[in-house]
Short mmCIF file of C-alpha atoms in Angstrom, two decimals:
data_model
loop_
_atom_site.label_atom_id
_atom_site.label_comp_id
_atom_site.label_asym_id
_atom_site.label_seq_id
_atom_site.Cartn_x
_atom_site.Cartn_y
_atom_site.Cartn_z
CA MET A 1 0.01 0.04 -0.03
CA SER A 2 1.22 3.43 -0.91
CA MET A 3 2.35 5.33 2.25
CA ILE A 4 2.55 8.97 0.58
CA ILE A 5 -0.91 9.74 1.68
CA TYR A 6 -0.05 9.38 5.47
CA PHE A 7 2.81 11.72 4.94
CA LEU A 8 0.60 14.19 3.36
CA LEU A 9 -2.01 13.92 5.98
CA LEU A 10 0.62 14.67 8.79
CA PRO A 11 1.06 18.39 8.01
CA LEU A 12 -2.69 18.71 7.38
CA ILE A 13 -3.66 17.24 10.63
CA VAL A 14 -1.04 19.37 12.39
CA THR A 15 -2.57 22.35 10.79
CA PHE A 16 -5.52 22.19 13.16
CA ILE A 17 -3.61 20.89 16.22
CA VAL A 18 -1.40 24.07 16.34
CA LEU A 19 -4.58 26.17 17.02
CA PHE A 20 -4.46 24.65 20.54
CA LEU A 21 -0.76 24.97 21.40
CA ARG A 22 1.74 27.49 22.88
CA PRO A 23 3.96 29.20 20.23
CA LYS A 24 7.08 27.21 20.85
CA ALA A 25 5.22 23.81 20.70
CA ALA A 26 3.18 24.95 17.65
CA THR A 27 6.66 25.88 16.02
CA TYR A 28 8.25 22.69 16.58
CA LEU A 29 5.16 20.61 15.76
CA ALA A 30 4.64 22.50 12.52
CA ALA A 31 8.40 22.19 11.55
CA PHE A 32 8.50 18.47 12.23
CA SER A 33 5.34 17.87 10.26
CA PHE A 34 7.33 18.92 7.13
CA ILE A 35 10.73 17.46 8.24
CA ILE A 36 9.36 13.90 8.54
CA PRO A 37 7.71 14.04 4.96
CA PHE A 38 11.00 15.52 3.68
CA PHE A 39 12.89 12.49 4.53
CA TYR A 40 10.26 10.09 3.12
CA ILE A 41 10.10 12.09 -0.11
CA LEU A 42 13.83 11.95 -0.36
CA HIS A 43 13.93 8.14 0.04
CA ARG A 44 11.31 7.85 -2.79
CA LEU A 45 13.23 9.95 -4.92
CA LEU A 46 16.44 8.09 -4.45
CA SER A 47 14.70 4.78 -4.93
CA GLY A 48 12.98 5.95 -8.23
CA ILE A 49 9.76 4.05 -7.63
CA PRO A 50 6.65 6.10 -8.32
CA GLU A 51 3.58 5.78 -5.93
CA GLU A 52 -0.19 6.11 -6.37
CA PHE A 53 -3.01 6.15 -3.94
CA HIS A 54 -6.66 6.10 -5.16
CA ILE A 55 -9.08 8.22 -3.20
CA MET A 56 -12.38 8.00 -4.93
CA TYR A 57 -14.01 8.14 -8.49
CA PHE A 58 -16.50 10.55 -9.94
CA SER A 59 -18.37 10.37 -13.28
CA ALA A 60 -17.16 12.32 -16.13
CA PRO A 61 -15.65 14.94 -16.52
CA VAL A 62 -14.07 14.59 -13.05
CA GLY A 63 -12.89 11.04 -13.29
CA GLU A 64 -10.49 9.47 -10.70
CA ILE A 65 -9.20 11.45 -7.66
CA TYR A 66 -5.84 10.20 -6.58
CA ILE A 67 -2.45 11.06 -5.15
CA PHE A 68 0.70 10.26 -6.88
CA SER A 69 4.50 10.62 -6.64
CA ASP A 70 7.06 10.75 -9.36
CA ALA A 71 10.49 12.35 -9.61
CA ILE A 72 8.93 15.59 -10.66
CA SER A 73 6.47 15.73 -7.81
CA ASN A 74 9.14 14.60 -5.35
CA ALA A 75 11.63 17.38 -6.44
CA PHE A 76 9.08 20.03 -5.81
CA GLY A 77 7.87 18.33 -2.51
CA LEU A 78 11.39 18.26 -1.15
CA ALA A 79 11.83 21.95 -1.73
CA ILE A 80 8.38 22.66 -0.19
CA CYS A 81 9.08 20.48 3.05
CA ALA A 82 12.52 21.93 3.41
CA VAL A 83 11.68 25.50 3.22
CA SER A 84 8.34 25.19 5.04
CA ALA A 85 10.09 23.44 8.04
CA MET A 86 13.10 26.09 8.21
CA ALA A 87 10.68 29.02 7.77
CA ALA A 88 8.53 27.59 10.64
CA PHE A 89 11.45 27.68 13.06
CA PHE A 90 12.41 31.19 11.79
CA SER A 91 8.87 32.32 12.56
CA LEU A 92 9.27 32.05 16.30
CA PRO A 93 11.57 35.06 17.00
CA TYR A 94 10.46 37.02 13.97
CA MET A 95 6.71 36.82 14.71
CA GLN A 96 7.44 37.64 18.41
CA SER A 97 9.10 40.85 17.17
CA ARG A 98 6.40 41.67 14.66
CA LEU A 99 3.48 40.97 17.23
CA GLU A 100 5.24 43.26 19.83
CA ASP A 101 5.36 46.00 17.07
CA MET A 102 1.74 45.44 16.32
CA LYS A 103 0.86 45.44 20.02
CA LEU A 104 -0.81 42.11 19.86
CA ASP A 105 -0.85 39.18 22.29
CA MET A 106 1.75 36.60 21.37
CA GLU A 107 -0.03 33.49 22.78
CA LYS A 108 -3.43 34.27 20.89
CA GLU A 109 -2.11 35.78 17.62
CA TYR A 110 0.71 33.20 17.13
CA ARG A 111 -2.04 30.35 17.05
CA LYS A 112 -3.85 31.96 14.17
CA TYR A 113 -0.52 32.67 12.40
CA ALA A 114 0.61 29.11 12.90
CA PHE A 115 -2.70 27.83 11.51
CA LEU A 116 -2.67 30.08 8.34
CA TYR A 117 1.05 29.22 7.80
CA CYS A 118 0.67 25.61 8.04
CA LEU A 119 -2.47 25.77 5.80
CA PHE A 120 -0.53 27.56 3.26
CA ALA A 121 2.31 25.20 3.38
CA THR A 122 0.08 22.17 3.23
CA SER A 123 -1.68 23.39 0.25
CA LEU A 124 1.49 23.72 -1.68
CA LEU A 125 2.56 20.08 -0.82
CA TRP A 126 -0.86 18.62 -1.75
CA LEU A 127 -0.90 20.42 -5.06
CA VAL A 128 2.13 18.92 -6.36
CA TYR A 129 1.02 15.40 -5.45
CA SER A 130 -2.47 15.81 -6.74
CA GLY A 131 -3.44 13.57 -9.68
CA ASN A 132 -6.64 15.34 -10.70
CA LEU A 133 -6.79 18.90 -11.83
CA VAL A 134 -9.84 19.42 -9.42
CA PHE A 135 -7.44 18.89 -6.47
CA VAL A 136 -4.79 21.13 -8.28
CA TYR A 137 -7.19 24.02 -8.55
CA THR A 138 -8.62 23.48 -4.96
CA PHE A 139 -5.10 23.60 -3.38
CA LEU A 140 -4.21 26.44 -5.74
CA GLU A 141 -7.13 28.47 -4.25
CA ILE A 142 -6.49 27.37 -0.58
CA GLY A 143 -2.88 28.67 -0.96
CA ILE A 144 -4.02 32.11 -2.37
CA ILE A 145 -6.69 32.70 0.27
CA SER A 146 -4.20 31.64 3.28
CA ALA A 147 -1.54 33.99 1.72
CA PHE A 148 -4.00 36.79 1.61
CA LEU A 149 -4.93 36.41 5.17
CA LEU A 150 -1.37 36.31 6.21
CA ILE A 151 -0.54 39.57 4.48
CA LEU A 152 -3.90 41.21 5.82
CA LEU A 153 -3.26 40.20 9.30
CA TYR A 154 0.47 40.41 9.89
CA GLY A 155 1.84 42.53 7.10
CA TYR A 156 3.37 46.05 7.49
CA ASP A 157 2.08 49.67 7.05
CA LYS A 158 0.09 49.15 3.70
CA ARG A 159 -1.06 45.59 4.41
CA ARG A 160 -4.79 46.06 3.83
CA TRP A 161 -4.16 47.69 0.49
CA THR A 162 -1.40 45.12 -0.48
CA SER A 163 -3.50 42.14 0.58
CA ILE A 164 -6.39 43.36 -1.68
CA LEU A 165 -4.08 44.06 -4.61
CA PHE A 166 -2.55 40.50 -4.15
CA PHE A 167 -6.09 38.93 -4.01
CA ILE A 168 -7.29 40.83 -7.06
CA TRP A 169 -4.35 39.86 -9.17
CA MET A 170 -4.55 36.22 -7.93
CA LEU A 171 -8.12 36.04 -9.15
CA ILE A 172 -6.74 36.08 -12.68
CA PRO A 173 -4.68 32.76 -12.53
CA GLY A 174 -7.39 31.29 -10.50
CA VAL A 175 -10.41 32.00 -12.78
CA LEU A 176 -8.36 31.18 -15.95
CA ALA A 177 -7.02 27.88 -14.55
CA LEU A 178 -10.51 26.87 -13.63
CA PHE A 179 -11.91 27.80 -17.10
CA SER A 180 -8.95 25.97 -18.65
CA PHE A 181 -9.33 22.91 -16.52
CA LEU A 182 -13.11 22.61 -17.48
CA LEU A 183 -12.23 22.95 -21.07
CA ILE A 184 -9.67 20.11 -20.75
CA GLY A 185 -12.09 18.06 -18.82
CA SER A 186 -14.79 18.22 -21.53
CA THR A 187 -12.32 17.42 -24.34
CA ASN A 188 -10.85 14.41 -22.51
CA GLY A 189 -13.90 13.18 -20.52
CA THR A 190 -11.68 13.34 -17.30
CA LEU A 191 -9.73 15.73 -15.18
CA ALA A 192 -7.35 12.99 -13.93
CA LEU A 193 -3.97 13.52 -15.29
CA SER A 194 -3.45 9.95 -16.09
CA GLY A 195 -6.37 10.07 -18.45
CA LEU A 196 -5.55 13.33 -20.32
CA LYS A 197 -4.70 12.84 -23.95
CA GLU A 198 -4.80 16.30 -25.52
CA VAL A 199 -5.24 19.97 -24.72
CA GLY A 200 -6.85 22.32 -26.91
CA MET A 201 -5.08 25.47 -28.15
CA PHE A 202 -7.72 27.87 -26.32
CA ALA A 203 -7.55 26.00 -23.04
CA TRP A 204 -3.69 26.09 -23.39
CA ALA A 205 -3.73 29.86 -24.07
CA ILE A 206 -5.97 30.93 -21.21
CA LEU A 207 -4.04 28.57 -18.75
CA PHE A 208 -0.66 30.00 -19.90
CA ILE A 209 -1.94 33.59 -19.39
CA GLY A 210 -3.15 32.72 -15.94
CA MET A 211 0.20 31.13 -14.94
CA ILE A 212 2.49 33.95 -16.22
CA VAL A 213 0.36 36.25 -14.03
CA LYS A 214 1.25 34.20 -11.14
CA ILE A 215 5.04 33.63 -12.11
CA PRO A 216 5.01 36.63 -13.05
CA ALA A 217 6.42 38.05 -16.17
CA ILE A 218 7.03 41.75 -16.92
CA GLY A 219 3.87 43.75 -17.59
CA LEU A 220 1.89 41.47 -15.15
CA HIS A 221 4.11 41.96 -12.21
CA SER A 222 3.09 44.99 -10.28
CA TRP A 223 1.53 43.04 -7.40
CA LEU A 224 4.60 41.07 -6.62
CA PRO A 225 7.03 43.95 -5.32
CA TRP A 226 4.41 45.26 -3.08
CA THR A 227 3.60 41.82 -1.86
CA TYR A 228 7.17 41.24 -0.90
CA GLU A 229 7.65 44.67 0.62
CA GLN A 230 4.46 44.52 2.87
CA SER A 231 4.23 40.86 3.88
CA PRO A 232 5.53 39.15 6.92
CA THR A 233 8.82 37.64 6.04
CA PRO A 234 8.41 33.75 6.88
CA PRO A 235 5.36 33.29 4.77
CA LEU A 236 7.14 34.78 1.76
CA GLY A 237 9.22 31.75 1.55
CA LEU A 238 6.14 29.96 0.96
CA LEU A 239 4.79 32.41 -1.62
CA ILE A 240 7.90 32.20 -3.81
CA MET A 241 7.16 28.42 -4.12
CA SER A 242 3.59 29.07 -4.67
CA ASP A 243 4.40 31.27 -7.54
CA GLY A 244 6.89 28.63 -8.86
CA LEU A 245 4.02 26.08 -8.80
CA ALA A 246 2.57 28.02 -11.83
CA GLY A 247 5.76 26.47 -13.65
CA TYR A 248 4.81 22.97 -12.26
CA ILE A 249 1.27 23.28 -13.66
CA LEU A 250 2.40 24.25 -16.99
CA LEU A 251 4.92 21.39 -16.95
CA ARG A 252 2.36 18.90 -16.15
CA ILE A 253 0.13 20.17 -19.02
CA TYR A 254 3.10 20.19 -21.35
CA LEU A 255 3.70 16.51 -20.74
CA VAL A 256 0.22 15.90 -21.74
CA ASP A 257 0.19 17.99 -24.94
CA PRO A 258 3.28 20.29 -25.66
CA SER A 259 1.74 21.73 -28.87
CA PHE A 260 1.07 25.34 -27.68
CA ILE A 261 4.53 25.88 -26.27
CA VAL A 262 6.06 24.33 -29.39
CA ASP A 263 3.98 26.50 -31.69
CA TYR A 264 4.74 29.72 -29.84
CA ARG A 265 8.10 28.77 -28.61
CA ASN A 266 10.15 31.69 -30.03
CA TYR A 267 7.67 34.34 -28.90
CA ILE A 268 7.58 32.91 -25.33
CA LEU A 269 11.28 32.52 -25.12
CA ALA A 270 11.81 36.20 -26.20
CA TYR A 271 9.24 37.39 -23.78
CA ALA A 272 10.72 35.42 -20.91
CA LEU A 273 14.28 36.49 -21.56
CA PHE A 274 13.12 40.17 -21.71
CA SER A 275 11.22 39.86 -18.59
CA GLY A 276 14.12 38.16 -16.73
CA ILE A 277 16.82 40.83 -17.92
CA TYR A 278 14.38 43.84 -17.36
CA ALA A 279 13.53 42.48 -13.78
CA GLY A 280 17.27 41.73 -13.10
CA PHE A 281 18.20 45.51 -13.95
CA SER A 282 15.17 46.68 -11.76
CA VAL A 283 16.86 45.19 -8.87
CA PHE A 284 19.40 47.97 -8.92
CA ARG A 285 16.79 50.67 -8.66
CA GLN A 286 15.21 49.43 -5.37
CA THR A 287 15.78 51.02 -2.01
CA ASN A 288 13.68 48.44 0.02
CA TYR A 289 15.47 45.14 0.79
CA LYS A 290 12.57 42.76 0.42
CA ARG A 291 11.22 44.78 -2.58
CA LEU A 292 14.50 44.24 -4.40
CA LEU A 293 14.14 40.53 -3.72
CA GLY A 294 10.79 40.71 -5.32
CA TYR A 295 12.34 41.83 -8.63
CA SER A 296 14.97 39.38 -8.17
CA SER A 297 12.24 36.60 -7.96
CA ILE A 298 10.61 37.96 -11.14
CA SER A 299 13.92 37.66 -12.89
CA GLN A 300 14.70 34.06 -11.48
CA MET A 301 11.06 32.89 -12.07
CA ASN A 302 11.39 33.65 -15.76
CA TYR A 303 14.24 31.11 -15.89
CA MET A 304 11.38 28.63 -15.53
CA LEU A 305 9.47 30.21 -18.40
CA VAL A 306 12.74 30.02 -20.53
CA ALA A 307 13.20 26.47 -19.67
CA LEU A 308 9.73 25.55 -20.61
CA CYS A 309 10.65 26.37 -24.19
CA LEU A 310 13.78 24.24 -24.52
CA GLY A 311 12.50 20.59 -24.71
CA SER A 312 13.59 17.78 -22.59
CA TYR A 313 16.80 19.44 -21.18
CA GLY A 314 14.75 22.69 -20.56
CA LEU A 315 12.22 20.75 -18.39
CA MET A 316 15.03 19.27 -16.43
CA GLY A 317 16.26 22.72 -15.76
CA LEU A 318 12.71 24.02 -14.86
CA VAL A 319 12.48 21.40 -12.10
CA ILE A 320 16.03 22.16 -10.73
CA GLN A 321 15.58 25.88 -11.04
CA PHE A 322 12.46 25.68 -8.75
CA LEU A 323 14.59 23.86 -6.11
CA SER A 324 17.58 26.48 -6.49
CA HIS A 325 15.20 29.51 -6.33
CA SER A 326 13.07 28.06 -3.37
CA PHE A 327 16.32 27.51 -1.46
CA GLY A 328 18.21 30.70 -2.36
CA LYS A 329 15.52 33.07 -2.24
CA SER A 330 13.88 31.79 1.12
CA ILE A 331 17.41 32.21 2.66
CA LEU A 332 17.58 35.85 1.46
CA LEU A 333 14.10 36.52 2.55
CA MET A 334 14.93 35.41 6.05
CA THR A 335 18.07 37.50 6.05
CA ALA A 336 15.85 40.40 5.38
CA GLY A 337 13.41 39.41 8.11
CA GLY A 338 16.38 38.94 10.42
CA VAL A 339 17.53 42.65 9.83
CA ILE A 340 13.98 43.77 10.48
CA ALA A 341 13.44 41.64 13.70
CA LEU A 342 16.86 42.77 15.14
CA TYR A 343 17.23 46.41 14.00
CA GLY A 344 13.87 47.30 12.36
CA MET A 345 15.63 48.20 9.06
CA LYS A 346 13.86 47.85 5.84
CA ASP A 347 15.51 50.48 3.43
CA LEU A 348 18.97 50.20 1.92
CA LYS A 349 19.78 53.74 2.79
CA ASP A 350 19.92 52.67 6.36
CA MET A 351 22.07 49.70 5.92
CA GLY A 352 25.76 48.92 5.24
CA GLY A 353 28.16 47.38 7.27
CA LEU A 354 25.76 45.01 8.90
CA HIS A 355 28.29 42.12 8.69
CA ASP A 356 29.94 43.25 11.86
CA HIS A 357 26.56 43.18 13.77
CA MET A 358 25.12 39.96 12.26
CA PRO A 359 27.78 37.87 10.82
CA GLU A 360 25.79 34.78 10.96
CA ILE A 361 22.94 36.32 8.81
CA SER A 362 25.51 38.04 6.52
CA ASN A 363 27.19 34.74 5.65
CA ALA A 364 23.94 33.05 5.02
CA ALA A 365 23.04 35.70 2.60
CA VAL A 366 26.12 34.84 0.71
CA ILE A 367 25.05 31.32 0.25
CA GLY A 368 21.61 32.63 -0.98
CA TRP A 369 23.02 34.71 -3.60
CA MET A 370 25.29 31.77 -4.62
CA ASN A 371 22.14 29.75 -5.10
CA LEU A 372 20.74 32.47 -7.40
CA GLY A 373 23.96 32.84 -9.28
CA GLY A 374 24.42 29.08 -9.82
CA ILE A 375 27.69 29.01 -7.87
CA LEU A 376 28.58 25.50 -6.41
CA THR A 377 25.00 24.90 -5.50
CA ILE A 378 22.05 23.15 -7.05
CA GLY A 379 21.40 26.25 -9.16
CA MET A 380 24.55 25.45 -11.16
CA LEU A 381 23.04 22.15 -12.34
CA GLY A 382 19.78 23.92 -13.48
CA GLU A 383 21.58 26.52 -15.34
CA PHE A 384 23.65 23.86 -17.01
CA PHE A 385 20.50 22.08 -18.24
CA ILE A 386 18.92 25.32 -19.34
CA LEU A 387 21.97 26.05 -21.53
CA ARG A 388 22.12 22.54 -22.88
CA GLY A 389 18.37 22.91 -23.84
CA VAL A 390 19.22 26.25 -25.61
CA VAL A 391 21.95 24.57 -27.69
CA ASP A 392 19.80 21.35 -28.29
CA THR A 393 16.77 23.41 -29.46
CA PHE A 394 18.39 26.32 -31.21
CA GLY A 395 21.94 25.08 -32.04
CA LEU A 396 24.78 27.67 -31.62
CA ASN A 397 22.38 30.60 -32.30
CA LEU A 398 24.05 33.57 -30.58
CA TRP A 399 20.77 35.45 -30.52
CA VAL A 400 19.54 33.00 -27.92
CA ILE A 401 22.63 31.88 -26.20
CA ILE A 402 24.09 35.32 -25.36
CA PRO A 403 20.79 36.69 -23.68
CA ALA A 404 20.56 33.41 -21.82
CA ILE A 405 23.98 33.55 -20.51
CA PHE A 406 23.58 37.33 -19.79
CA LEU A 407 20.55 36.60 -17.74
CA PHE A 408 22.53 34.20 -15.62
CA LEU A 409 25.46 36.60 -15.20
CA LEU A 410 22.99 39.36 -14.28
CA SER A 411 21.99 37.52 -11.08
CA VAL A 412 25.50 37.23 -10.00
CA TRP A 413 26.21 40.91 -10.79
CA TYR A 414 23.17 42.18 -8.74
CA GLY A 415 23.54 39.62 -5.99
CA PHE A 416 27.09 40.52 -4.87
CA TYR A 417 26.42 44.28 -5.57
CA MET A 418 23.54 43.91 -3.05
CA LEU A 419 25.73 41.90 -0.69
CA ARG A 420 28.24 44.61 -0.67
CA ARG A 421 25.80 47.39 -0.12
CA ILE A 422 23.82 45.74 2.57
CA PHE A 423 26.23 43.84 4.84
CA TYR A 424 29.75 45.34 4.01
CA GLY A 425 31.27 48.90 3.57
CA ARG A 426 30.77 51.71 5.95
CA PRO A 427 27.68 51.60 8.21
CA ARG A 428 25.15 54.38 7.26
CA ILE A 429 23.05 54.51 10.59
CA LEU A 430 23.82 51.52 12.72
CA LYS A 431 26.53 52.31 15.42
CA SER A 432 25.15 50.50 18.39
CA GLU A 433 26.23 47.49 20.18
CA LYS A 434 25.93 44.18 18.55
CA LYS A 435 22.66 42.53 19.51
CA HIS A 436 22.44 38.77 20.30
CA VAL A 437 21.38 36.99 17.17
CA SER A 438 19.08 34.02 18.08
CA GLY A 439 19.85 30.67 16.47
CA TYR A 440 16.26 30.45 15.09
CA LEU A 441 17.29 33.55 12.94
CA TYR A 442 20.32 31.90 11.24
CA ILE A 443 20.46 28.15 11.71
CA PRO A 444 17.62 27.36 9.41
CA LEU A 445 19.25 29.46 6.90
CA PHE A 446 22.41 27.43 7.05
CA ILE A 447 20.43 24.14 6.89
CA ILE A 448 18.71 25.28 3.75
CA GLY A 449 22.02 26.41 2.42
CA LEU A 450 23.64 22.99 3.10
CA LEU A 451 20.73 21.06 1.23
CA SER A 452 21.34 23.38 -1.70
CA VAL A 453 25.00 22.16 -1.83
CA ILE A 454 24.29 18.49 -1.14
CA PHE A 455 21.66 18.33 -3.79
CA LEU A 456 24.35 19.20 -6.35
CA PHE A 457 26.26 15.88 -5.70
CA PRO A 458 25.42 12.21 -5.60
CA PRO A 459 23.35 10.43 -4.68
CA VAL A 460 20.58 13.30 -5.03
CA ALA A 461 21.66 14.76 -8.29
CA PRO A 462 21.89 11.67 -10.30
CA ALA A 463 18.72 10.19 -8.81
CA LEU A 464 16.87 13.59 -9.67
CA ALA A 465 18.21 13.54 -13.15
CA LYS A 466 17.47 10.05 -14.01
CA GLY A 467 14.07 10.24 -12.40
CA VAL A 468 12.93 13.26 -14.21
CA GLY A 469 14.65 12.05 -17.33
CA MET A 470 12.52 8.83 -17.34
CA ILE A 471 9.48 10.90 -17.27
CA ILE A 472 10.18 13.46 -19.94
CA GLY A 473 12.54 11.50 -22.02
CA GLY A 474 11.29 10.70 -25.65
CA VAL A 475 8.07 12.54 -24.95
CA VAL A 476 8.96 16.31 -25.18
CA PRO A 477 10.15 17.73 -28.60
#
């Protein structure tokens, strides 16, 4: 009997238990509800054996409701579990500082926060293991609603306006995904992924538009920098993965019928490269730490859109890029949260020389930017597969190769520029004594960083490449 269902039920059950616990107990229970599935998922990835668990069956066009795991869902699941667990630990001192600033009772409010946090993280995990588009849509919407409430309740000065902005923009991918899934179901007579044979061009087009709002691409991105700036920091680690799951949904539909992407490959690739480079340059113009990380996310997320256009190698790169971005950006967001929790700083004009006051957090930021730049971390493998996909799809076409390489180098450029500006150089304002840095504020960051390095080497990297290759090999043009 498949065991995956039990490891998915664990965080779902814990979501409701944390409502009755004190903050520290809720934190540890929430974190371990994702740590335990992490090790099971890692075991399944290394074993290379897929799983499936039947839940129920409905008449057409719904079809079979089931849970399944393969190398793709396991790769996404590992990132979700790792980041969710570590961000849960980070939440304890961060939310204590945040709730004190808001003059709210820690005991009472933390229970609400923990419930919404676990609900958000659990929805992401269930989405990637759902074998029916009904479940995919359901957990997509649960994630959006829980994120909206976290921003509304625990965000910063403009949290009400930002939460509404976020929710309105997220209506677009939600509605378009629902409409697309209904069209796919009517065409195939089922919404079970195992029963899908074709996807009409119109259904593909509206799903694609919805997902590039969620990724997002340039022109559809105005909600994301505001969301990053105004949101509480730990749930942002979940939000970056939630946005990345737009790539997961596109990938699953691609494996059913890649015709839309193949037909419009050149246009999509050009748009994705432009979006990534434009957003990368926009990082230099930002004065708020979390807002600049938002533009960095737009740039990095468009790696996934680039990869979607590059055949089998590109799809391998898409999966690995999700891992890399989830690890690297969650580290960086938590460094921003650490700066806020310790010294209340959000704007770059107040920063500089922070390494002397928080060397642990500063060193973690180096690992975060190394992930985004593809330096000695899992990100290096993702960039390799994307470049291999460029050559395999377009040959030695410099009009594609040069922008792709420049996009990668741009991440390194702005990453180390921001490191110098924030953590090194002459302090601009901070001249006070060093404050004690709680282990909760940096140990989770180093654990994520360690995973990003371990995943670059055997046995994880070969198992990941082999497992994903078996799914996409010979299927994708």
